[in-house]
PDB file of C-alpha atoms in Angstrom:
ATOM      1  CA  MET W   1      34.865  -3.184  63.746  1.00 64.00           C
ATOM      2  CA  VAL W   2      34.420   0.473  63.031  1.00 65.00           C
ATOM      3  CA  GLU W   3      37.860   0.596  61.611  1.00 64.00           C
ATOM      4  CA  LEU W   4      37.386  -2.205  59.696  1.00 62.00           C
ATOM      5  CA  LEU W   5      33.952  -1.073  58.007  1.00 64.00           C
ATOM      6  CA  VAL W   6      36.183   2.374  57.445  1.00 61.00           C
ATOM      7  CA  VAL W   7      39.192   0.342  55.661  1.00 60.00           C
ATOM      8  CA  ILE W   8      36.629  -1.464  53.750  1.00 70.00           C
ATOM      9  CA  ALA W   9      34.783   1.724  52.665  1.00 62.00           C
ATOM     10  CA  VAL W  10      38.180   3.360  51.749  1.00 61.00           C
ATOM     11  CA  ILE W  11      39.229   0.272  49.459  1.00 67.00           C
ATOM     12  CA  GLY W  12      35.585   0.415  47.906  1.00 64.00           C
ATOM     13  CA  VAL W  13      36.278   4.094  47.048  1.00 61.00           C
ATOM     14  CA  LEU W  14      39.765   3.473  45.528  1.00 57.00           C
ATOM     15  CA  VAL W  15      38.614   0.517  43.304  1.00 56.00           C
ATOM     16  CA  GLY W  16      35.750   2.644  42.327  1.00 63.00           C
ATOM     17  CA  LEU W  17      38.071   5.300  40.836  1.00 59.00           C
ATOM     18  CA  LEU W  18      40.525   3.130  39.613  1.00 57.00           C
ATOM     19  CA  LEU W  19      38.058   0.987  37.374  1.00 54.00           C
ATOM     20  CA  PRO W  20      37.375   3.407  34.830  1.00 60.00           C
ATOM     21  CA  ALA W  21      41.038   4.420  34.237  1.00 52.00           C
ATOM     22  CA  VAL W  22      41.791   0.451  34.072  1.00 50.00           C
ATOM     23  CA  GLN W  23      38.622   0.285  31.610  1.00 58.00           C
ATOM     24  CA  SER W  24      40.044   3.328  29.720  1.00 61.00           C
ATOM     25  CA  ALA W  25      43.494   2.118  29.476  1.00 65.00           C
ATOM     26  CA  ARG W  26      42.306  -1.350  28.032  1.00 77.00           C
ATOM     27  CA  ALA W  27      40.449   0.294  25.548  1.00 72.00           C
ATOM     28  CA  ALA W  28      43.114   2.645  24.578  1.00 81.00           C
ATOM     29  CA  ALA W  29      45.275  -0.519  24.240  1.00 86.00           C
ATOM     30  CA  ARG W  30      42.632  -2.450  21.801  1.00 89.00           C
ATOM     31  CA  ARG W  31      42.442   0.696  19.790  1.00 90.00           C
ATOM     32  CA  MET W  32      46.027   0.871  19.287  1.00 93.00           C
ATOM     33  CA  THR W  33      46.339  -2.693  18.170  1.00 95.00           C
ATOM     34  CA  CYS W  34      43.289  -2.253  15.833  1.00 96.00           C
ATOM     35  CA  SER W  35      45.118   0.699  14.478  1.00 96.00           C
ATOM     36  CA  ASN W  36      48.431  -1.343  14.044  1.00 96.00           C
ATOM     37  CA  ASN W  37      46.341  -4.305  12.454  1.00 97.00           C
ATOM     38  CA  SER W  38      45.137  -1.711   9.793  1.00 97.00           C
ATOM     39  CA  LYS W  39      48.604  -0.195   8.957  1.00 97.00           C
ATOM     40  CA  GLN W  40      49.725  -4.083   8.517  1.00 97.00           C
ATOM     41  CA  PHE W  41      46.706  -4.801   6.001  1.00 98.00           C
ATOM     42  CA  ALA W  42      47.620  -1.557   4.589  1.00 98.00           C
ATOM     43  CA  LEU W  43      51.118  -2.693   3.729  1.00 97.00           C
ATOM     44  CA  ALA W  44      50.405  -5.857   2.326  1.00 97.00           C
ATOM     45  CA  ILE W  45      47.798  -4.493  -0.105  1.00 98.00           C
ATOM     46  CA  HIS W  46      50.780  -1.808  -0.908  1.00 98.00           C
ATOM     47  CA  ASN W  47      52.807  -4.719  -1.494  1.00 98.00           C
ATOM     48  CA  TYR W  48      50.695  -6.595  -3.549  1.00 98.00           C
ATOM     49  CA  HIS W  49      50.287  -3.589  -5.540  1.00 98.00           C
ATOM     50  CA  SER W  50      54.348  -3.473  -6.186  1.00 97.00           C
ATOM     51  CA  ALA W  51      54.554  -6.768  -7.135  1.00 97.00           C
ATOM     52  CA  PHE W  52      51.674  -6.926  -9.817  1.00 97.00           C
ATOM     53  CA  GLN W  53      51.258  -3.174 -10.457  1.00 97.00           C
ATOM     54  CA  GLN W  54      47.679  -2.934  -9.123  1.00 97.00           C
ATOM     55  CA  PHE W  55      45.305  -3.473  -6.386  1.00 98.00           C
ATOM     56  CA  PRO W  56      43.843  -6.785  -5.909  1.00 97.00           C
ATOM     57  CA  SER W  57      39.995  -6.546  -6.867  1.00 96.00           C
ATOM     58  CA  GLY W  58      38.039  -6.048  -4.046  1.00 96.00           C
ATOM     59  CA  SER W  59      36.303  -9.494  -4.848  1.00 96.00           C
ATOM     60  CA  ARG W  60      37.142 -11.865  -7.769  1.00 94.00           C
ATOM     61  CA  ARG W  61      34.208 -14.092  -8.844  1.00 93.00           C
ATOM     62  CA  SER W  62      35.735 -17.815  -8.488  1.00 91.00           C
ATOM     63  CA  SER W  63      32.738 -19.588 -10.774  1.00 83.00           C
ATOM     64  CA  PRO W  64      29.857 -18.614 -12.791  1.00 81.00           C
ATOM     65  CA  TYR W  65      27.486 -19.893  -9.770  1.00 72.00           C
ATOM     66  CA  GLY W  66      28.665 -17.551  -7.242  1.00 75.00           C
ATOM     67  CA  PHE W  67      31.025 -17.093  -4.570  1.00 90.00           C
ATOM     68  CA  TRP W  68      33.881 -14.791  -4.747  1.00 95.00           C
ATOM     69  CA  TRP W  69      37.608 -14.756  -3.396  1.00 97.00           C
ATOM     70  CA  GLY W  70      38.089 -11.263  -1.585  1.00 96.00           C
ATOM     71  CA  MET W  71      41.206  -8.834  -1.827  1.00 97.00           C
ATOM     72  CA  SER W  72      42.271 -10.602   1.728  1.00 97.00           C
ATOM     73  CA  ALA W  73      42.714 -14.030  -0.143  1.00 97.00           C
ATOM     74  CA  ALA W  74      45.050 -12.249  -2.695  1.00 96.00           C
ATOM     75  CA  ALA W  75      47.006 -10.115  -0.138  1.00 97.00           C
ATOM     76  CA  LEU W  76      47.758 -13.299   2.205  1.00 97.00           C
ATOM     77  CA  PRO W  77      51.391 -13.727   0.834  1.00 97.00           C
ATOM     78  CA  PHE W  78      52.080  -9.942   1.895  1.00 97.00           C
ATOM     79  CA  MET W  79      50.674 -10.330   5.450  1.00 95.00           C
ATOM     80  CA  GLU W  80      53.046 -13.238   6.285  1.00 94.00           C
ATOM     81  CA  GLN W  81      50.467 -15.931   5.594  1.00 95.00           C
ATOM     82  CA  ALA W  82      52.481 -17.854   2.634  1.00 95.00           C
ATOM     83  CA  GLN W  83      51.582 -20.922   4.023  1.00 95.00           C
ATOM     84  CA  ARG W  84      47.778 -20.381   4.213  1.00 95.00           C
ATOM     85  CA  PHE W  85      47.859 -19.019   0.747  1.00 96.00           C
ATOM     86  CA  GLU W  86      49.647 -21.880  -0.786  1.00 96.00           C
ATOM     87  CA  THR W  87      46.611 -24.097   0.303  1.00 96.00           C
ATOM     88  CA  ILE W  88      44.519 -22.345  -1.715  1.00 95.00           C
ATOM     89  CA  ASN W  89      43.598 -23.302  -5.593  1.00 94.00           C
ATOM     90  CA  PHE W  90      42.245 -20.502  -7.155  1.00 93.00           C
ATOM     91  CA  GLY W  91      41.112 -22.730 -10.467  1.00 90.00           C
ATOM     92  CA  ALA W  92      39.308 -25.322  -8.108  1.00 90.00           C
ATOM     93  CA  GLY W  93      36.010 -23.602  -8.925  1.00 91.00           C
ATOM     94  CA  PRO W  94      33.876 -22.493  -6.472  1.00 93.00           C
ATOM     95  CA  CYS W  95      35.600 -20.899  -3.309  1.00 95.00           C
ATOM     96  CA  GLY W  96      32.941 -21.964  -0.990  1.00 94.00           C
ATOM     97  CA  GLN W  97      33.313 -25.901  -2.030  1.00 94.00           C
ATOM     98  CA  HIS W  98      36.915 -25.510  -2.162  1.00 95.00           C
ATOM     99  CA  LEU W  99      37.301 -24.637   1.247  1.00 96.00           C
ATOM    100  CA  LYS W 100      34.657 -27.089   2.457  1.00 94.00           C
ATOM    101  CA  ASP W 101      36.766 -29.921   0.283  1.00 95.00           C
ATOM    102  CA  LEU W 102      39.954 -29.199   1.906  1.00 96.00           C
ATOM    103  CA  GLN W 103      38.340 -28.862   5.908  1.00 96.00           C
ATOM    104  CA  GLU W 104      36.389 -32.553   5.481  1.00 94.00           C
ATOM    105  CA  LEU W 105      39.579 -33.887   3.917  1.00 94.00           C
ATOM    106  CA  GLY W 106      41.457 -32.781   6.991  1.00 94.00           C
ATOM    107  CA  ALA W 107      44.031 -31.051   4.886  1.00 94.00           C
ATOM    108  CA  ALA W 108      45.334 -27.571   5.595  1.00 94.00           C
ATOM    109  CA  ASP W 109      42.938 -24.633   4.660  1.00 95.00           C
ATOM    110  CA  PRO W 110      43.120 -20.953   4.693  1.00 95.00           C
ATOM    111  CA  ALA W 111      39.683 -20.061   6.352  1.00 95.00           C
ATOM    112  CA  SER W 112      39.248 -22.265   9.382  1.00 94.00           C
ATOM    113  CA  THR W 113      41.995 -20.802  11.852  1.00 94.00           C
ATOM    114  CA  PRO W 114      41.766 -16.952  12.504  1.00 94.00           C
ATOM    115  CA  ILE W 115      43.827 -14.153  10.814  1.00 95.00           C
ATOM    116  CA  GLN W 116      44.781 -11.923  13.875  1.00 93.00           C
ATOM    117  CA  THR W 117      46.005  -8.959  11.574  1.00 94.00           C
ATOM    118  CA  LEU W 118      42.032  -8.650  10.142  1.00 97.00           C
ATOM    119  CA  GLN W 119      40.283  -8.562  13.546  1.00 96.00           C
ATOM    120  CA  CYS W 120      39.783  -5.638  15.788  1.00 97.00           C
ATOM    121  CA  PRO W 121      40.122  -6.861  19.503  1.00 95.00           C
ATOM    122  CA  SER W 122      37.509  -4.185  20.520  1.00 95.00           C
ATOM    123  CA  ASP W 123      34.879  -6.232  18.673  1.00 96.00           C
ATOM    124  CA  ILE W 124      32.781  -8.311  20.909  1.00 93.00           C
ATOM    125  CA  ARG W 125      32.894 -10.820  17.840  1.00 95.00           C
ATOM    126  CA  SER W 126      36.313 -10.873  17.318  1.00 93.00           C
ATOM    127  CA  GLY W 127      37.697 -14.069  17.196  1.00 92.00           C
ATOM    128  CA  ASP W 128      34.165 -15.923  16.923  1.00 96.00           C
ATOM    129  CA  GLN W 129      34.070 -18.834  14.212  1.00 96.00           C
ATOM    130  CA  LEU W 130      31.277 -19.949  12.187  1.00 96.00           C
ATOM    131  CA  LEU W 131      30.091 -22.897  10.690  1.00 96.00           C
ATOM    132  CA  SER W 132      28.416 -21.710   7.551  1.00 95.00           C
ATOM    133  CA  GLY W 133      25.748 -23.805   5.300  1.00 93.00           C
ATOM    134  CA  PRO W 134      22.938 -25.939   6.403  1.00 93.00           C
ATOM    135  CA  THR W 135      24.520 -27.772   9.178  1.00 93.00           C
ATOM    136  CA  GLY W 136      25.376 -24.625  11.087  1.00 94.00           C
ATOM    137  CA  PRO W 137      23.587 -21.612  12.899  1.00 94.00           C
ATOM    138  CA  LEU W 138      22.778 -19.925   9.455  1.00 93.00           C
ATOM    139  CA  PRO W 139      21.555 -22.749   7.278  1.00 93.00           C
ATOM    140  CA  ARG W 140      20.818 -20.114   4.612  1.00 88.00           C
ATOM    141  CA  SER W 141      24.158 -18.641   4.513  1.00 90.00           C
ATOM    142  CA  GLY W 142      26.776 -19.633   2.009  1.00 89.00           C
ATOM    143  CA  ASP W 143      27.968 -23.084   2.663  1.00 92.00           C
ATOM    144  CA  VAL W 144      31.974 -22.326   3.016  1.00 93.00           C
ATOM    145  CA  GLY W 145      32.587 -24.411   6.020  1.00 94.00           C
ATOM    146  CA  TYR W 146      34.619 -23.121   8.818  1.00 96.00           C
ATOM    147  CA  LEU W 147      35.627 -19.484   8.839  1.00 95.00           C
ATOM    148  CA  TYR W 148      36.380 -16.175  10.892  1.00 96.00           C
ATOM    149  CA  PRO W 149      35.366 -12.887   9.844  1.00 96.00           C
ATOM    150  CA  THR W 150      36.906  -9.698   9.410  1.00 96.00           C
ATOM    151  CA  ASN W 151      36.543  -6.153  10.529  1.00 97.00           C
ATOM    152  CA  TYR W 152      38.407  -4.279   7.705  1.00 98.00           C
ATOM    153  CA  LEU W 153      36.403  -3.959   4.161  1.00 98.00           C
ATOM    154  CA  GLY W 154      37.366  -1.879   1.230  1.00 98.00           C
ATOM    155  CA  MET W 155      35.994   1.225   0.013  1.00 98.00           C
ATOM    156  CA  ALA W 156      33.882   0.478  -3.202  1.00 97.00           C
ATOM    157  CA  GLY W 157      33.290   4.541  -3.671  1.00 95.00           C
ATOM    158  CA  SER W 158      30.470   6.717  -2.955  1.00 94.00           C
ATOM    159  CA  SER W 159      27.908   5.344  -5.379  1.00 86.00           C
ATOM    160  CA  ASP W 160      25.479   2.645  -4.473  1.00 85.00           C
ATOM    161  CA  ALA W 161      22.126   2.791  -5.788  1.00 76.00           C
ATOM    162  CA  ASP W 162      20.676  -0.383  -3.957  1.00 71.00           C
ATOM    163  CA  ILE W 163      20.959   1.317  -0.660  1.00 72.00           C
ATOM    164  CA  THR W 164      17.949   3.760  -1.366  1.00 58.00           C
ATOM    165  CA  ASP W 165      16.287   1.426  -3.621  1.00 52.00           C
ATOM    166  CA  SER W 166      16.250  -1.539  -1.562  1.00 54.00           C
ATOM    167  CA  ILE W 167      16.426  -1.929   2.356  1.00 58.00           C
ATOM    168  CA  TYR W 168      18.453  -5.362   1.850  1.00 68.00           C
ATOM    169  CA  GLY W 169      21.005  -3.829  -0.375  1.00 80.00           C
ATOM    170  CA  CYS W 170      24.881  -5.722  -0.548  1.00 90.00           C
ATOM    171  CA  GLN W 171      24.114  -6.157  -4.122  1.00 88.00           C
ATOM    172  CA  GLY W 172      27.484  -5.845  -5.474  1.00 91.00           C
ATOM    173  CA  ILE W 173      29.292  -3.056  -7.232  1.00 93.00           C
ATOM    174  CA  ARG W 174      30.301  -3.428 -10.763  1.00 91.00           C
ATOM    175  CA  ASN W 175      31.434  -0.266 -11.838  1.00 92.00           C
ATOM    176  CA  GLY W 176      32.786   2.023  -8.544  1.00 94.00           C
ATOM    177  CA  ASP W 177      34.222   5.635  -8.026  1.00 95.00           C
ATOM    178  CA  GLY W 178      36.704   3.774  -5.154  1.00 96.00           C
ATOM    179  CA  LEU W 179      39.275   1.541  -5.133  1.00 97.00           C
ATOM    180  CA  PHE W 180      37.764  -1.720  -4.516  1.00 97.00           C
ATOM    181  CA  TYR W 181      34.965  -3.244  -6.304  1.00 95.00           C
ATOM    182  CA  THR W 182      33.762  -6.581  -7.971  1.00 95.00           C
ATOM    183  CA  ASP W 183      36.161  -7.871 -10.901  1.00 94.00           C
ATOM    184  CA  GLN W 184      38.079  -4.881 -11.397  1.00 94.00           C
ATOM    185  CA  SER W 185      41.335  -3.982 -10.426  1.00 96.00           C
ATOM    186  CA  ARG W 186      42.596  -0.519  -9.596  1.00 97.00           C
ATOM    187  CA  ARG W 187      46.296   1.015  -9.684  1.00 97.00           C
ATOM    188  CA  PHE W 188      47.768   3.917  -8.053  1.00 97.00           C
ATOM    189  CA  ARG W 189      47.836   6.164 -10.924  1.00 96.00           C
ATOM    190  CA  ASP W 190      43.860   5.959 -10.731  1.00 97.00           C
ATOM    191  CA  VAL W 191      44.185   7.703  -7.627  1.00 96.00           C
ATOM    192  CA  THR W 192      44.174  11.391  -9.249  1.00 95.00           C
ATOM    193  CA  ASP W 193      42.392  13.036  -6.032  1.00 94.00           C
ATOM    194  CA  GLY W 194      45.719  12.033  -4.043  1.00 93.00           C
ATOM    195  CA  THR W 195      46.603   9.348  -1.908  1.00 94.00           C
ATOM    196  CA  SER W 196      46.241  10.822   1.342  1.00 92.00           C
ATOM    197  CA  GLN W 197      42.356  11.941   0.689  1.00 93.00           C
ATOM    198  CA  THR W 198      41.478   8.561  -0.921  1.00 96.00           C
ATOM    199  CA  ILE W 199      40.018   6.124   1.317  1.00 97.00           C
ATOM    200  CA  LEU W 200      41.548   2.088   0.906  1.00 98.00           C
ATOM    201  CA  PHE W 201      39.779   0.335   3.195  1.00 98.00           C
ATOM    202  CA  GLY W 202      38.100   1.108   6.882  1.00 98.00           C
ATOM    203  CA  GLU W 203      36.413  -0.754   9.870  1.00 98.00           C
ATOM    204  CA  ARG W 204      33.022  -2.248  10.122  1.00 98.00           C
ATOM    205  CA  ALA W 205      32.016  -4.201  12.952  1.00 97.00           C
ATOM    206  CA  ILE W 206      31.342  -8.021  12.988  1.00 97.00           C
ATOM    207  CA  PRO W 207      27.652  -8.765  12.643  1.00 95.00           C
ATOM    208  CA  GLU W 208      25.943 -10.375  15.805  1.00 95.00           C
ATOM    209  CA  ASP W 209      25.484 -13.588  13.429  1.00 95.00           C
ATOM    210  CA  LEU W 210      28.848 -13.677  11.732  1.00 96.00           C
ATOM    211  CA  GLY W 211      27.054 -13.934   8.691  1.00 94.00           C
ATOM    212  CA  TRP W 212      29.023 -11.240   6.789  1.00 95.00           C
ATOM    213  CA  GLY W 213      32.443 -10.099   6.291  1.00 95.00           C
ATOM    214  CA  TRP W 214      34.164 -13.510   5.512  1.00 96.00           C
ATOM    215  CA  PRO W 215      37.639 -12.380   4.401  1.00 96.00           C
ATOM    216  CA  LEU W 216      38.464 -15.049   1.919  1.00 96.00           C
ATOM    217  CA  CYS W 217      35.468 -16.212   0.398  1.00 96.00           C
ATOM    218  CA  GLY W 218      31.901 -15.441   0.223  1.00 93.00           C
ATOM    219  CA  GLY W 219      30.025 -12.848  -1.385  1.00 92.00           C
ATOM    220  CA  ASP W 220      30.968  -9.305  -2.776  1.00 93.00           C
ATOM    221  CA  GLU W 221      29.128  -5.974  -1.440  1.00 94.00           C
ATOM    222  CA  CYS W 222      29.110  -5.795   2.677  1.00 95.00           C
ATOM    223  CA  GLU W 223      31.072  -9.151   2.538  1.00 96.00           C
ATOM    224  CA  HIS W 224      34.713  -7.841   0.791  1.00 97.00           C
ATOM    225  CA  TYR W 225      34.102  -3.971   0.524  1.00 97.00           C
ATOM    226  CA  VAL W 226      31.183  -1.347   1.272  1.00 97.00           C
ATOM    227  CA  THR W 227      30.613   2.116  -0.330  1.00 96.00           C
ATOM    228  CA  ALA W 228      29.975   5.362   1.441  1.00 96.00           C
ATOM    229  CA  LYS W 229      26.548   6.185   0.528  1.00 94.00           C
ATOM    230  CA  ALA W 230      24.858   5.091   3.727  1.00 92.00           C
ATOM    231  CA  GLY W 231      27.340   7.678   5.767  1.00 94.00           C
ATOM    232  CA  LEU W 232      29.338   6.974   8.606  1.00 95.00           C
ATOM    233  CA  PHE W 233      27.868   6.774  11.817  1.00 95.00           C
ATOM    234  CA  LYS W 234      27.438   4.283  14.682  1.00 96.00           C
ATOM    235  CA  GLY W 235      25.939   0.767  13.932  1.00 95.00           C
ATOM    236  CA  ASN W 236      23.979  -1.822  16.212  1.00 92.00           C
ATOM    237  CA  HIS W 237      22.959  -5.145  15.997  1.00 90.00           C
ATOM    238  CA  ASN W 238      19.153  -4.429  16.013  1.00 90.00           C
ATOM    239  CA  PRO W 239      17.680  -7.008  13.574  1.00 89.00           C
ATOM    240  CA  ALA W 240      15.654  -4.612  12.173  1.00 87.00           C
ATOM    241  CA  GLU W 241      18.511  -2.503  10.540  1.00 89.00           C
ATOM    242  CA  TYR W 242      20.551  -5.435  10.295  1.00 91.00           C
ATOM    243  CA  TYR W 243      21.136  -5.033   6.490  1.00 91.00           C
ATOM    244  CA  LEU W 244      21.714  -1.238   7.154  1.00 91.00           C
ATOM    245  CA  HIS W 245      24.490  -1.652   9.269  1.00 94.00           C
ATOM    246  CA  LEU W 246      26.343  -3.934   6.971  1.00 95.00           C
ATOM    247  CA  GLN W 247      26.504  -1.055   4.515  1.00 94.00           C
ATOM    248  CA  HIS W 248      28.684   1.169   6.413  1.00 96.00           C
ATOM    249  CA  TYR W 249      31.953   1.502   8.528  1.00 98.00           C
ATOM    250  CA  TRP W 250      31.509   1.430  12.272  1.00 97.00           C
ATOM    251  CA  SER W 251      33.176  -0.316  15.310  1.00 97.00           C
ATOM    252  CA  TRP W 252      33.033  -0.712  19.107  1.00 96.00           C
ATOM    253  CA  HIS W 253      35.612   1.951  19.416  1.00 96.00           C
ATOM    254  CA  GLU W 254      34.296   4.934  21.433  1.00 93.00           C
ATOM    255  CA  GLY W 255      33.167   7.799  19.215  1.00 93.00           C
ATOM    256  CA  GLY W 256      34.390   6.232  15.783  1.00 95.00           C
ATOM    257  CA  CYS W 257      36.247   4.021  13.830  1.00 97.00           C
ATOM    258  CA  HIS W 258      39.574   3.594  11.970  1.00 97.00           C
ATOM    259  CA  ILE W 259      39.718   4.595   8.460  1.00 97.00           C
ATOM    260  CA  THR W 260      42.879   3.576   6.086  1.00 97.00           C
ATOM    261  CA  MET W 261      43.881   6.266   3.433  1.00 96.00           C
ATOM    262  CA  ALA W 262      45.548   5.113  -0.084  1.00 97.00           C
ATOM    263  CA  ASP W 263      48.977   6.530   1.215  1.00 95.00           C
ATOM    264  CA  GLY W 264      48.820   4.036   4.249  1.00 96.00           C
ATOM    265  CA  SER W 265      48.466   6.291   6.977  1.00 95.00           C
ATOM    266  CA  VAL W 266      45.232   5.139   9.566  1.00 96.00           C
ATOM    267  CA  HIS W 267      43.225   7.662  11.105  1.00 95.00           C
ATOM    268  CA  PHE W 268      40.573   7.230  13.778  1.00 96.00           C
ATOM    269  CA  MET W 269      37.506   8.996  11.950  1.00 94.00           C
ATOM    270  CA  ASN W 270      34.838  10.465  14.075  1.00 94.00           C
ATOM    271  CA  TYR W 271      31.327  10.216  13.430  1.00 96.00           C
ATOM    272  CA  SER W 272      30.974  13.877  12.998  1.00 93.00           C
ATOM    273  CA  LEU W 273      32.787  13.992   9.959  1.00 93.00           C
ATOM    274  CA  ASP W 274      30.755  15.839   7.451  1.00 92.00           C
ATOM    275  CA  TYR W 275      28.921  13.445   5.027  1.00 94.00           C
ATOM    276  CA  GLU W 276      29.728  15.211   1.860  1.00 93.00           C
ATOM    277  CA  ILE W 277      33.239  15.321   2.652  1.00 93.00           C
ATOM    278  CA  TYR W 278      33.396  11.445   3.584  1.00 95.00           C
ATOM    279  CA  ASN W 279      32.022  10.604   0.442  1.00 95.00           C
ATOM    280  CA  GLN W 280      34.339  13.005  -1.574  1.00 94.00           C
ATOM    281  CA  LEU W 281      36.891  10.702   0.149  1.00 95.00           C
ATOM    282  CA  ALA W 282      35.613   7.861  -0.840  1.00 96.00           C
ATOM    283  CA  THR W 283      36.218   8.710  -4.539  1.00 96.00           C
ATOM    284  CA  ARG W 284      39.685   8.080  -6.457  1.00 95.00           C
ATOM    285  CA  SER W 285      39.402  10.924  -8.769  1.00 92.00           C
ATOM    286  CA  GLY W 286      36.223  12.890  -8.041  1.00 85.00           C
ATOM    287  CA  HIS W 287      38.318  15.946  -8.485  1.00 83.00           C
ATOM    288  CA  GLU W 288      37.196  17.605  -4.930  1.00 77.00           C
ATOM    289  CA  VAL W 289      39.271  19.899  -3.283  1.00 72.00           C
ATOM    290  CA  ILE W 290      39.031  18.913   0.349  1.00 71.00           C
ATOM    291  CA  VAL W 291      40.385  21.598   3.002  1.00 60.00           C
ATOM    292  CA  ALA W 292      43.099  19.559   4.953  1.00 54.00           C
ATOM    293  CA  GLU W 293      41.655  20.549   8.524  1.00 55.00           C
ATOM    294  CA  ASN W 294      38.372  19.471   7.581  1.00 57.00           C
ATOM    295  CA  LEU W 295      39.491  15.756   6.872  1.00 61.00           C
ATOM    296  CA  PHE W 296      39.572  14.327  10.630  1.00 58.00           C
ATOM    297  CA  PRO W 297      38.114  16.446  13.124  1.00 52.00           C
TER     298      PRO W 297
END
């Protein structure tokens, strides 16, 4: 009996030693997958630019009454999602109603199945589906039918007055100094700061209620893009800070999140990055001089 207890104790100790290593290996694998997803999305945006000589708009209004098509919708054909793209009629009016109509008819639609490239496997909400609108768990949300939120949002720049003027924010950027904002398209030639020193998009955790970050159709700011104004820091799902953490990049990775630059390079950016440097990286033509070794500590 004593020998059996000793063996059980030894096995328990070994399991205790191995478990953190296994968890660390899994976290590293998920982080690598997230980095690869970011790279694939960047390549899709680059290929879009090659085809149309401009980046997609951060969000494009689908009707005078609200709802915006996101940059991800425009990039679908360049993400090996051509069949999904072909189900969209961009001239059908409000994109929310268009998606709902397709789903109610039982027709193929772009939103009701997940796009793995747009989701970080480390996110605890990754792969969760939301039924939006009055019959779903968020009755006051935009009525878009079934959809899956994304982890990757464009960078609109450093300017965002409503972050300081209102706790709610997310009011939309109409003239950003970054690359992705509402109803405007930028080009590589606009990136005079250098593509290696200008943020293309970054990673933001999916809200607990899945209420923001709808990649194909939804709102504009906090849905398809954010700004750097709030800074870069670890977020949470505290309801009292809900809108604050919609407005900045953060992730479920330890210590930081993935940021993709305009040249297509993907970096894991620590939360310790200097605030001023981060805001300089958010602009496309701020004429800042950034010391290379200070970019990604």
